Coordinates of C-alpha atoms in Angstrom, one line a residue:
M154 CA 58.1 -5.6 -31.2
T155 CA 58.3 -2.5 -33.7
E156 CA 54.6 -1.3 -32.8
L157 CA 56.1 2.0 -31.3
I158 CA 53.8 4.8 -30.4
P159 CA 54.9 7.7 -31.1
A160 CA 56.1 6.7 -34.4
P161 CA 59.7 7.3 -35.0
R162 CA 61.2 9.0 -38.0
A163 CA 63.0 6.0 -39.7
V164 CA 63.1 2.5 -39.0
T165 CA 65.4 0.5 -40.5
A166 CA 65.4 -3.6 -39.5
A167 CA 68.0 -6.3 -40.0
P168 CA 68.0 -10.1 -39.0
G169 CA 68.9 -10.9 -35.5
E170 CA 68.6 -9.7 -32.0
V171 CA 70.3 -8.7 -29.0
R172 CA 69.5 -10.9 -25.9
L173 CA 69.7 -9.5 -22.7
T174 CA 70.8 -12.0 -19.8
A175 CA 72.1 -11.9 -16.5
R176 CA 75.6 -11.1 -17.8
S177 CA 74.5 -8.0 -19.7
R178 CA 76.1 -4.8 -18.7
L179 CA 74.8 -1.1 -19.0
H180 CA 77.0 1.8 -19.8
A181 CA 75.9 5.7 -19.6
G182 CA 78.6 8.0 -20.6
P183 CA 79.3 11.4 -19.5
G184 CA 75.9 13.4 -19.8
A185 CA 73.8 10.6 -19.8
E186 CA 74.1 8.9 -16.0
G187 CA 70.8 10.2 -15.0
V188 CA 69.2 8.3 -17.7
G189 CA 71.5 5.2 -16.9
R190 CA 70.3 5.1 -13.3
W191 CA 66.3 5.7 -14.4
L192 CA 66.9 2.6 -17.0
R193 CA 69.0 0.3 -14.6
T194 CA 66.0 0.8 -12.2
V195 CA 63.1 0.5 -14.6
L196 CA 64.7 -2.7 -16.5
G197 CA 66.2 -4.1 -13.3
Q198 CA 62.4 -4.1 -11.9
A199 CA 60.8 -5.4 -14.8
T200 CA 63.4 -8.1 -15.7
G201 CA 65.4 -8.8 -12.6
L202 CA 68.4 -8.6 -14.7
P203 CA 71.3 -6.7 -12.4
L204 CA 72.6 -4.7 -15.7
R205 CA 75.9 -4.2 -13.9
E206 CA 78.0 -1.2 -14.7
G207 CA 79.4 -1.6 -18.3
R208 CA 83.0 -0.8 -17.5
E209 CA 85.1 -3.6 -16.6
P210 CA 88.0 -3.2 -14.1
D211 CA 90.5 -2.1 -16.6
G212 CA 88.5 0.8 -18.0
T213 CA 87.6 -0.9 -21.2
D214 CA 83.7 -0.9 -22.2
A215 CA 82.3 -4.0 -21.7
T216 CA 79.4 -3.0 -23.8
D217 CA 81.7 -3.8 -26.7
G218 CA 80.0 -7.4 -26.5
T219 CA 77.1 -8.7 -28.1
D220 CA 74.6 -8.0 -25.2
G221 CA 75.1 -4.8 -23.8
I222 CA 73.4 -1.3 -23.8
A223 CA 75.1 1.9 -24.0
L224 CA 73.8 5.5 -23.7
Q225 CA 75.8 8.4 -24.7
V226 CA 75.5 12.2 -25.9
D227 CA 76.3 13.0 -29.2
G228 CA 76.6 16.8 -29.9
R229 CA 76.2 16.3 -33.7
L230 CA 72.6 15.2 -33.3
G231 CA 69.8 17.9 -32.2
P232 CA 68.1 18.4 -29.0
E233 CA 66.2 15.8 -27.5
E234 CA 67.1 13.7 -31.2
Y235 CA 68.1 10.2 -30.7
R236 CA 69.5 7.3 -32.8
L237 CA 69.1 3.7 -31.6
V238 CA 71.2 1.2 -33.0
S239 CA 71.0 -2.5 -32.1
D240 CA 73.1 -5.0 -33.7
A241 CA 75.7 -7.8 -33.4
R242 CA 77.9 -5.1 -30.8
G243 CA 74.9 -4.8 -28.5
V244 CA 72.3 -1.9 -28.2
L245 CA 73.5 1.8 -28.5
V246 CA 71.4 4.5 -27.7
E247 CA 72.6 8.0 -28.4
G248 CA 71.0 11.2 -28.2
G249 CA 71.7 15.0 -28.9
D250 CA 71.4 15.8 -25.4
A251 CA 70.6 14.0 -21.9
A252 CA 66.8 14.3 -22.8
G253 CA 67.7 12.5 -26.5
V254 CA 69.0 9.7 -24.9
F255 CA 66.2 9.2 -22.4
W256 CA 63.6 9.4 -25.2
G257 CA 65.6 6.6 -27.0
A258 CA 65.6 4.8 -23.6
Q259 CA 61.9 4.8 -23.5
T260 CA 62.0 3.4 -27.1
L261 CA 64.3 0.5 -25.9
R262 CA 61.8 -0.2 -23.6
Q263 CA 59.0 -0.6 -25.9
L264 CA 61.2 -3.1 -28.0
L265 CA 61.5 -5.0 -25.1
G266 CA 58.0 -5.8 -24.9
P267 CA 55.0 -4.8 -22.5
D268 CA 56.6 -6.5 -19.6
A269 CA 59.3 -4.3 -19.6
H270 CA 56.9 -1.6 -18.1
R271 CA 56.2 -3.9 -15.3
R272 CA 57.5 -3.0 -11.6
A273 CA 58.5 -6.5 -11.1
P274 CA 59.2 -9.9 -13.2
V275 CA 56.3 -12.0 -14.0
R276 CA 58.1 -14.8 -15.5
R277 CA 61.7 -15.8 -14.4
D278 CA 62.5 -17.9 -17.7
R279 CA 61.3 -14.9 -20.1
I280 CA 63.7 -13.8 -22.8
W281 CA 64.5 -10.5 -23.3
A282 CA 65.2 -9.7 -26.9
V283 CA 65.7 -6.2 -28.7
P284 CA 65.6 -6.8 -32.8
H285 CA 68.5 -5.7 -34.9
L286 CA 67.5 -2.5 -35.9
T287 CA 68.1 1.5 -36.3
I288 CA 66.0 4.0 -35.4
E289 CA 66.4 7.8 -35.9
D290 CA 64.1 9.9 -34.3
A291 CA 63.1 13.3 -33.3
P292 CA 60.3 15.5 -32.0
R293 CA 58.3 17.7 -34.1
F294 CA 57.5 20.2 -31.2
R295 CA 59.5 21.2 -28.3
W296 CA 56.3 21.7 -26.0
R297 CA 54.6 18.2 -25.8
G298 CA 52.1 18.9 -22.9
L299 CA 49.6 17.1 -20.9
M300 CA 47.3 19.8 -18.5
L301 CA 46.1 17.9 -15.5
D302 CA 43.3 19.9 -13.5
V303 CA 43.9 18.9 -9.5
A304 CA 41.8 21.8 -8.4
R305 CA 38.5 20.6 -9.2
H306 CA 39.3 16.8 -7.8
F307 CA 42.5 16.5 -5.9
M308 CA 44.7 13.9 -7.2
P309 CA 47.6 13.0 -4.3
K310 CA 50.9 13.2 -4.9
D311 CA 51.4 9.5 -5.6
G312 CA 49.0 9.8 -8.6
V313 CA 51.0 12.8 -9.9
L314 CA 54.0 11.0 -9.9
R315 CA 52.4 8.2 -11.6
Y316 CA 51.2 10.6 -14.3
L317 CA 54.5 11.9 -15.0
D318 CA 55.8 8.2 -15.5
L319 CA 53.1 7.9 -18.2
M320 CA 53.7 11.1 -19.8
A321 CA 57.4 10.2 -20.2
A322 CA 56.2 6.8 -21.6
H323 CA 54.6 8.8 -24.4
K324 CA 57.6 11.3 -24.8
L325 CA 55.5 14.2 -23.5
N326 CA 57.7 16.6 -21.9
V327 CA 55.6 19.3 -20.5
F328 CA 53.2 18.9 -17.5
H329 CA 50.8 21.8 -16.9
F330 CA 49.9 21.6 -13.2
H331 CA 46.8 23.5 -12.5
L332 CA 46.7 24.0 -9.0
T333 CA 44.2 26.6 -8.1
D334 CA 40.7 27.4 -8.7
D335 CA 37.2 28.1 -7.5
Q336 CA 36.7 24.8 -6.0
G337 CA 40.2 24.2 -4.3
W338 CA 43.5 25.7 -4.0
R339 CA 46.4 23.1 -3.8
I340 CA 49.5 24.3 -3.2
E341 CA 51.0 25.3 0.3
I342 CA 51.7 29.0 0.6
R343 CA 53.7 29.6 3.9
R344 CA 53.2 33.5 4.1
H345 CA 49.5 32.8 3.4
P346 CA 48.6 29.5 5.2
R347 CA 44.9 29.9 5.1
L348 CA 44.9 29.3 1.3
T349 CA 45.3 25.3 2.1
E350 CA 43.6 25.6 5.7
V351 CA 40.5 27.0 4.4
G352 CA 40.7 27.1 0.5
A353 CA 41.9 23.4 0.0
W354 CA 38.7 21.8 1.1
R355 CA 35.1 22.1 0.4
A356 CA 32.1 21.0 1.9
R357 CA 30.5 18.7 -0.6
T358 CA 31.0 18.1 -4.4
K359 CA 28.6 18.2 -7.4
F360 CA 28.3 14.6 -8.9
G361 CA 28.2 15.1 -13.0
H362 CA 27.4 18.2 -14.7
R363 CA 26.3 21.1 -12.4
A364 CA 22.7 20.7 -13.8
S365 CA 22.7 17.5 -12.5
P366 CA 20.6 16.8 -8.8
L367 CA 23.2 14.6 -7.5
W368 CA 25.9 15.4 -4.4
D369 CA 28.4 13.9 -2.8
E370 CA 27.6 14.8 0.8
K371 CA 31.4 14.6 2.1
P372 CA 34.0 17.2 2.2
H373 CA 36.5 16.9 -0.5
G374 CA 40.3 18.3 -1.0
G375 CA 44.1 18.3 -0.2
H376 CA 46.8 20.1 -1.2
Y377 CA 50.8 19.7 -1.8
T378 CA 53.2 20.8 1.0
Q379 CA 56.3 22.5 -0.7
D380 CA 58.2 19.7 -0.2
D381 CA 55.7 17.7 -2.2
I382 CA 56.0 20.3 -5.0
R383 CA 59.8 19.7 -4.8
E384 CA 59.5 16.1 -5.1
I385 CA 57.2 16.4 -8.0
V386 CA 59.5 18.8 -10.0
A387 CA 62.9 16.7 -9.2
Y388 CA 60.8 13.5 -10.2
A389 CA 59.7 15.2 -13.3
A390 CA 63.1 16.6 -14.2
E391 CA 64.6 13.0 -13.8
R392 CA 62.0 12.0 -16.8
H393 CA 63.1 15.3 -18.7
I394 CA 59.6 16.9 -17.7
T395 CA 59.3 20.3 -17.3
V396 CA 56.5 21.7 -14.7
V397 CA 54.7 24.6 -15.4
P398 CA 52.6 26.0 -12.8
E399 CA 48.9 27.6 -13.2
I400 CA 47.9 30.1 -10.6
D401 CA 44.6 31.8 -11.7
V402 CA 44.1 35.6 -11.5
P403 CA 41.8 37.4 -11.7
G404 CA 38.9 35.0 -12.4
H405 CA 38.3 31.3 -10.9
S406 CA 39.4 32.6 -7.4
Q407 CA 36.5 31.9 -5.1
A408 CA 39.0 29.5 -2.9
A409 CA 41.1 32.2 -2.6
I410 CA 38.5 34.8 -1.8
A411 CA 37.3 32.3 0.7
A412 CA 40.5 31.9 2.7
Y413 CA 41.1 35.9 2.5
P414 CA 38.0 37.9 1.6
E415 CA 39.7 41.1 1.3
L416 CA 41.1 39.9 -2.1
G417 CA 37.4 39.9 -3.5
N418 CA 35.2 42.8 -4.6
T419 CA 33.6 43.8 -0.7
D420 CA 31.8 46.6 -1.8
V421 CA 29.5 44.5 -4.1
I422 CA 29.2 41.2 -2.2
D423 CA 29.8 40.1 1.4
T424 CA 32.9 38.4 0.6
T425 CA 33.2 37.0 4.4
A426 CA 30.0 34.7 3.3
L427 CA 31.9 32.9 0.6
S428 CA 33.1 29.3 0.9
V429 CA 35.2 27.2 -1.3
W430 CA 32.5 26.7 -4.6
D431 CA 31.0 23.2 -4.6
T432 CA 29.6 23.4 -7.9
W433 CA 31.1 23.7 -11.6
G434 CA 30.7 26.2 -14.3
V435 CA 32.1 30.1 -14.4
N436 CA 32.0 31.7 -11.2
P437 CA 31.1 35.3 -10.9
N438 CA 33.3 36.0 -7.9
V439 CA 36.6 37.5 -9.0
L440 CA 39.6 39.1 -7.5
A441 CA 39.5 42.9 -6.8
P442 CA 42.2 45.0 -8.5
T443 CA 43.4 46.4 -5.5
D444 CA 47.2 47.0 -4.7
N445 CA 46.5 44.7 -1.9
T446 CA 45.5 41.9 -4.1
L447 CA 48.6 42.5 -6.6
R448 CA 50.9 42.3 -3.5
F449 CA 49.1 39.2 -2.0
Y450 CA 49.6 37.7 -5.2
E451 CA 53.5 38.8 -5.9
E452 CA 53.9 37.1 -2.3
V453 CA 52.4 33.8 -3.9
F454 CA 54.2 34.0 -7.0
E455 CA 57.4 34.7 -4.9
E456 CA 57.1 31.0 -3.5
V457 CA 55.9 29.6 -6.7
L458 CA 59.3 30.7 -8.5
D459 CA 61.4 29.3 -5.6
L460 CA 59.3 26.0 -6.2
F461 CA 59.1 25.8 -9.9
P462 CA 62.4 26.5 -12.4
S463 CA 60.3 26.3 -15.7
E464 CA 60.8 29.5 -17.9
F465 CA 56.9 29.8 -18.1
V466 CA 54.3 30.3 -15.5
H467 CA 51.0 30.1 -16.4
I468 CA 48.4 32.9 -15.0
G469 CA 44.9 31.8 -16.1
G470 CA 43.4 34.6 -17.5
D471 CA 40.3 32.9 -18.8
E472 CA 36.7 33.3 -17.9
C473 CA 36.8 36.5 -15.8
P474 CA 32.9 37.6 -15.6
K475 CA 33.4 41.5 -15.4
E476 CA 29.9 41.7 -13.7
Q477 CA 31.2 42.4 -10.2
W478 CA 33.9 45.3 -11.4
R479 CA 30.8 46.8 -13.5
S480 CA 29.0 47.2 -10.1
S481 CA 31.7 48.2 -7.7
P482 CA 32.2 51.8 -7.2
A483 CA 36.0 51.0 -6.2
V484 CA 36.7 49.2 -9.5
Q485 CA 35.2 51.9 -11.6
A486 CA 37.4 54.6 -9.7
R487 CA 40.4 52.0 -9.9
I488 CA 39.4 52.1 -13.9
A489 CA 39.3 56.0 -14.1
E490 CA 42.5 56.2 -11.6
L491 CA 44.4 54.2 -14.0
G492 CA 43.0 55.8 -17.3
L493 CA 41.5 52.6 -18.5
A494 CA 38.7 52.4 -21.3
D495 CA 36.7 49.9 -19.7
E496 CA 36.7 46.2 -17.9
D497 CA 38.2 44.4 -20.5
A498 CA 41.1 46.9 -20.3
L499 CA 41.4 46.4 -16.3
Q500 CA 41.7 42.5 -17.0
S501 CA 44.7 43.1 -19.5
W502 CA 46.6 45.5 -16.8
F503 CA 46.1 42.9 -14.6
V504 CA 47.6 40.5 -17.0
R505 CA 50.0 43.1 -18.1
H506 CA 51.4 43.8 -14.2
F507 CA 52.3 40.4 -13.7
D508 CA 53.8 39.9 -17.4
T509 CA 56.1 42.7 -16.0
W510 CA 56.6 41.3 -12.6
L511 CA 57.4 38.0 -14.1
S512 CA 59.5 39.0 -16.7
A513 CA 61.9 41.0 -14.2
R514 CA 62.4 37.8 -12.4
G515 CA 63.6 36.0 -15.7
R516 CA 60.4 34.3 -16.5
R517 CA 57.7 34.3 -19.1
L518 CA 53.9 34.6 -18.5
I519 CA 51.7 32.4 -20.3
G520 CA 47.7 32.5 -20.1
W521 CA 44.3 31.2 -21.8
D522 CA 43.8 33.4 -25.0
E523 CA 41.5 35.6 -23.4
I524 CA 44.6 37.3 -22.2
L525 CA 44.7 38.4 -25.5
E526 CA 41.7 40.8 -25.1
G527 CA 42.9 44.2 -24.4
G528 CA 46.4 43.9 -25.7
L529 CA 49.2 41.6 -24.4
A530 CA 52.6 42.3 -23.3
D531 CA 55.6 41.7 -25.8
G532 CA 56.8 38.6 -24.3
A533 CA 54.0 36.6 -22.9
A534 CA 52.6 33.3 -24.7
V535 CA 49.2 32.0 -25.3
S536 CA 47.3 28.7 -24.6
S537 CA 44.8 28.7 -27.1
W538 CA 41.8 26.7 -26.0
R539 CA 38.7 28.4 -27.8
G540 CA 39.4 27.1 -31.0
Y541 CA 42.2 28.2 -33.2
A542 CA 41.2 31.9 -33.4
G543 CA 43.3 33.0 -30.6
G544 CA 46.4 31.2 -31.5
T545 CA 46.5 32.3 -34.8
A546 CA 45.8 35.8 -33.9
A547 CA 48.8 35.6 -31.3
A548 CA 51.2 33.9 -33.8
R549 CA 50.6 36.3 -36.2
A550 CA 51.4 39.3 -33.4
G551 CA 54.7 37.6 -32.9
H552 CA 53.6 35.6 -29.5
D553 CA 54.7 32.2 -28.7
V554 CA 51.5 29.8 -28.7
V555 CA 50.7 26.4 -27.4
M556 CA 47.7 24.9 -29.4
C557 CA 45.1 23.0 -27.2
P558 CA 41.7 23.9 -28.7
E559 CA 38.6 22.6 -26.9
Q560 CA 36.8 20.7 -29.4
H561 CA 40.0 18.8 -30.3
V562 CA 42.1 17.8 -27.6
Y563 CA 39.8 18.4 -24.3
L564 CA 40.1 15.3 -22.8
D565 CA 37.2 15.5 -20.6
H566 CA 35.1 15.3 -23.8
R567 CA 33.2 12.1 -24.4
Q568 CA 34.8 9.2 -26.4
D569 CA 31.7 8.1 -28.2
G570 CA 28.1 8.9 -28.5
G571 CA 26.8 5.9 -27.0
P572 CA 24.3 5.9 -23.9
D573 CA 26.9 3.7 -21.8
E574 CA 30.0 6.6 -21.8
P575 CA 30.2 7.8 -18.2
V576 CA 29.1 11.5 -17.2
P577 CA 29.0 12.7 -21.1
I578 CA 30.4 16.1 -21.7
G579 CA 31.2 18.1 -24.8
W580 CA 31.4 16.7 -28.4
V581 CA 32.4 13.4 -29.6
R582 CA 36.2 13.2 -29.8
T583 CA 37.3 9.7 -30.9
L584 CA 40.8 8.1 -31.0
E585 CA 40.7 8.6 -34.5
D586 CA 39.6 12.4 -34.2
V587 CA 42.3 12.9 -31.9
Y588 CA 45.0 11.5 -34.2
R589 CA 43.9 13.6 -37.1
F590 CA 44.1 17.0 -34.8
E591 CA 46.9 19.6 -36.6
P592 CA 48.3 22.1 -34.1
V593 CA 49.5 24.2 -36.9
P594 CA 46.6 26.4 -38.6
P595 CA 47.5 26.1 -42.3
E596 CA 46.8 30.1 -42.8
L597 CA 49.9 30.8 -41.2
T598 CA 53.0 31.7 -43.1
P599 CA 56.1 30.0 -42.1
A600 CA 57.3 32.6 -40.1
Q601 CA 54.0 33.0 -38.1
A602 CA 53.9 29.0 -37.8
A603 CA 57.0 28.9 -36.2
H604 CA 55.5 30.7 -33.2
V605 CA 53.6 27.5 -32.3
I606 CA 55.8 26.2 -30.1
G607 CA 54.0 23.2 -29.3
T608 CA 50.7 21.6 -28.3
Q609 CA 48.9 20.0 -25.4
A610 CA 45.8 18.0 -24.5
N611 CA 44.0 19.3 -21.5
V612 CA 42.1 17.2 -18.6
W613 CA 39.6 19.1 -16.8
T614 CA 38.5 17.2 -13.7
E615 CA 35.0 18.4 -12.7
A616 CA 33.3 14.9 -13.6
M617 CA 36.5 12.7 -12.8
E618 CA 36.1 11.8 -9.1
D619 CA 39.0 9.4 -9.0
A620 CA 42.3 8.3 -10.6
A621 CA 40.3 5.6 -12.5
R622 CA 38.2 8.1 -14.1
V623 CA 40.9 10.2 -15.2
D624 CA 42.7 7.0 -16.4
Y625 CA 39.4 6.2 -18.7
Q626 CA 39.2 9.8 -20.1
V627 CA 42.7 10.2 -20.9
F628 CA 43.7 6.8 -22.3
P629 CA 44.1 5.6 -25.3
R630 CA 43.4 9.1 -26.5
L631 CA 46.7 10.5 -25.2
A632 CA 48.7 8.1 -27.1
A633 CA 47.2 9.6 -30.2
F634 CA 47.9 12.9 -29.1
A635 CA 51.4 11.9 -28.3
E636 CA 51.9 10.7 -31.8
V637 CA 50.6 14.0 -32.9
A638 CA 53.1 16.0 -30.8
W639 CA 55.9 14.1 -31.6
S640 CA 55.6 12.4 -35.0
A641 CA 56.1 14.3 -38.3
L642 CA 52.7 13.1 -39.9
P643 CA 51.2 14.2 -42.9
A644 CA 48.4 16.3 -43.5
P645 CA 45.2 15.1 -41.3
A646 CA 43.2 13.4 -44.3
E647 CA 46.2 11.3 -45.0
R648 CA 47.3 9.8 -42.0
D649 CA 47.4 6.2 -41.8
F650 CA 45.0 5.9 -38.9
A651 CA 44.7 2.1 -39.5
D652 CA 48.1 1.8 -39.2
F653 CA 48.1 3.2 -35.6
E654 CA 45.2 1.3 -34.5
R655 CA 47.3 -1.5 -35.4
R656 CA 50.0 -0.5 -33.2
T657 CA 47.7 0.5 -30.6
V658 CA 46.6 -3.0 -30.1
A659 CA 50.2 -3.8 -28.8
H660 CA 50.2 -0.5 -26.9
Y661 CA 46.8 -1.8 -24.9
A662 CA 49.5 -4.4 -23.7
R663 CA 51.7 -1.8 -22.1
L664 CA 48.8 0.2 -20.7
D665 CA 47.9 -3.1 -19.0
A666 CA 51.3 -3.6 -17.7
L667 CA 51.1 0.0 -16.1
G668 CA 48.0 -0.4 -14.8
V669 CA 46.0 2.2 -16.7
A670 CA 42.2 2.0 -16.8
Y671 CA 41.9 2.8 -20.4
R672 CA 38.6 3.2 -22.3
P673 CA 38.6 -0.5 -24.1
P674 CA 38.1 0.0 -28.1
G675 CA 34.5 -1.9 -27.5
G676 CA 33.5 0.4 -25.1
P677 CA 33.2 1.0 -21.2
R678 CA 33.6 -2.0 -18.8
P679 CA 30.3 -2.1 -16.7
W680 CA 32.1 -0.5 -13.8
Q681 CA 33.3 2.3 -15.6
R682 CA 29.9 3.5 -16.5
R683 CA 27.8 6.2 -14.5
P684 CA 24.4 5.3 -15.2
G685 CA 22.3 8.4 -14.5
V686 CA 24.8 10.9 -13.8
L687 CA 23.8 13.7 -15.9
G688 CA 26.6 15.0 -18.2
R689 CA 26.5 17.8 -20.8
P690 CA 26.8 16.4 -24.2
I691 CA 27.1 18.7 -27.3
G692 CA 25.4 17.1 -30.2
G693 CA 27.0 17.1 -34.2
P694 CA 30.2 17.6 -35.2
P695 CA 32.4 20.2 -33.3
P696 CA 33.4 23.3 -35.3
H697 CA 37.0 23.0 -37.1
R698 CA 38.2 26.4 -35.9

């Protein structure tokens, strides 16, 4: 059972195996106690084995036997690095920190076979064995992310917790939580309760692409209470995942304006007539650049910072149409008052305001690559989605970058060109296409490339109405992406996709055990299709850059 995903740096096999039995012990040393609790829980559920504490009453280490598991931190290893040794003495997982121990424990779980990912034993007579081997491993990038859009289609809390488990199983460590947009506001803000009372619900929903004539004529929505958020953040932290919240400004804000009309450009349109948007696309209703709007969002961010301890806070900053600003006498007066050149400079001013505000509180702003337009504050980082150009420019200017180009790692894009793909969006991005994605542009110098702190796959849910649709679009491509983010792979053309495909066969069994409704290699199952629902397929190969 060495068909590991993502592929480790080095594996040395040896004859023999360690068998876990009812007398096997598990001991977690100092700094690894949380990993020990997690591993004892998940393996106990799957195997039915008690995996009692590995210390004998006299204080000696029972894992010196032949069937124990020991977890320990070894400061000689690097951050997130681990070493797993299975031999005649048992299984030892060492990590440079608790995260490294955790990733090693995830590898151990894969070595035990697909049924180790279940929540209860399926065979009481099952033999649980780990082959004798040594694995040495460490991640390529420190930001290995998944962005999940819960604004377009709400995912209840239990679904979010499930996705954190799926991320952890693939050694992904950043959950970019897209919480607000035109179609819904998903996080409780106690000082501004109408954000969820009004902004969390829309009257109906477009089914398919925005050009589709089909509608789901029932209200859609939901939100997370602050305690829900605390639970999600704590659950993620136990799995060594950082949650980065996204609160969109100044575009993608109609849900907020519907709740508080004074946030919009009231001298251009009747903002009191706006409701939470029920269709898709780029919305013209953007925030007004008033002092009131700034104070309102500062109060929002104050509560957000209290809930999310992450270094980075995402402010969106993308797709902000300027038509209302150009037509608004109040906005034009504001531009003149601030001494700005134009509306693009006004958006930059908006972004810089929150960059300064976040920096003063020990946090860092990150936004989509449009925040580069008009100049960017020194400490801000960029999520490069419109190809590589934004990320390349940002890295050259000394800004940290997360590479997530639409044409490579937007998992809402279709997986095949066949007629059975459900609600086909964008370019065809096969499993192999994702596997051959390279996050670091070759034109960057080594010093510039160091600013590419990682990569993430993005999941926009306009055409994903439930968890099964999300699963279909995300898997198995997320497994390929995880290997790109974790493993030290050769250049894209030289990658051994045949080997990855071979290992994916074993990985499908793990996904089955985890209950993932992935896209089968032969195409969608009948219940995964959406015949007659209009998408937006783009023909031909996507632009490389």
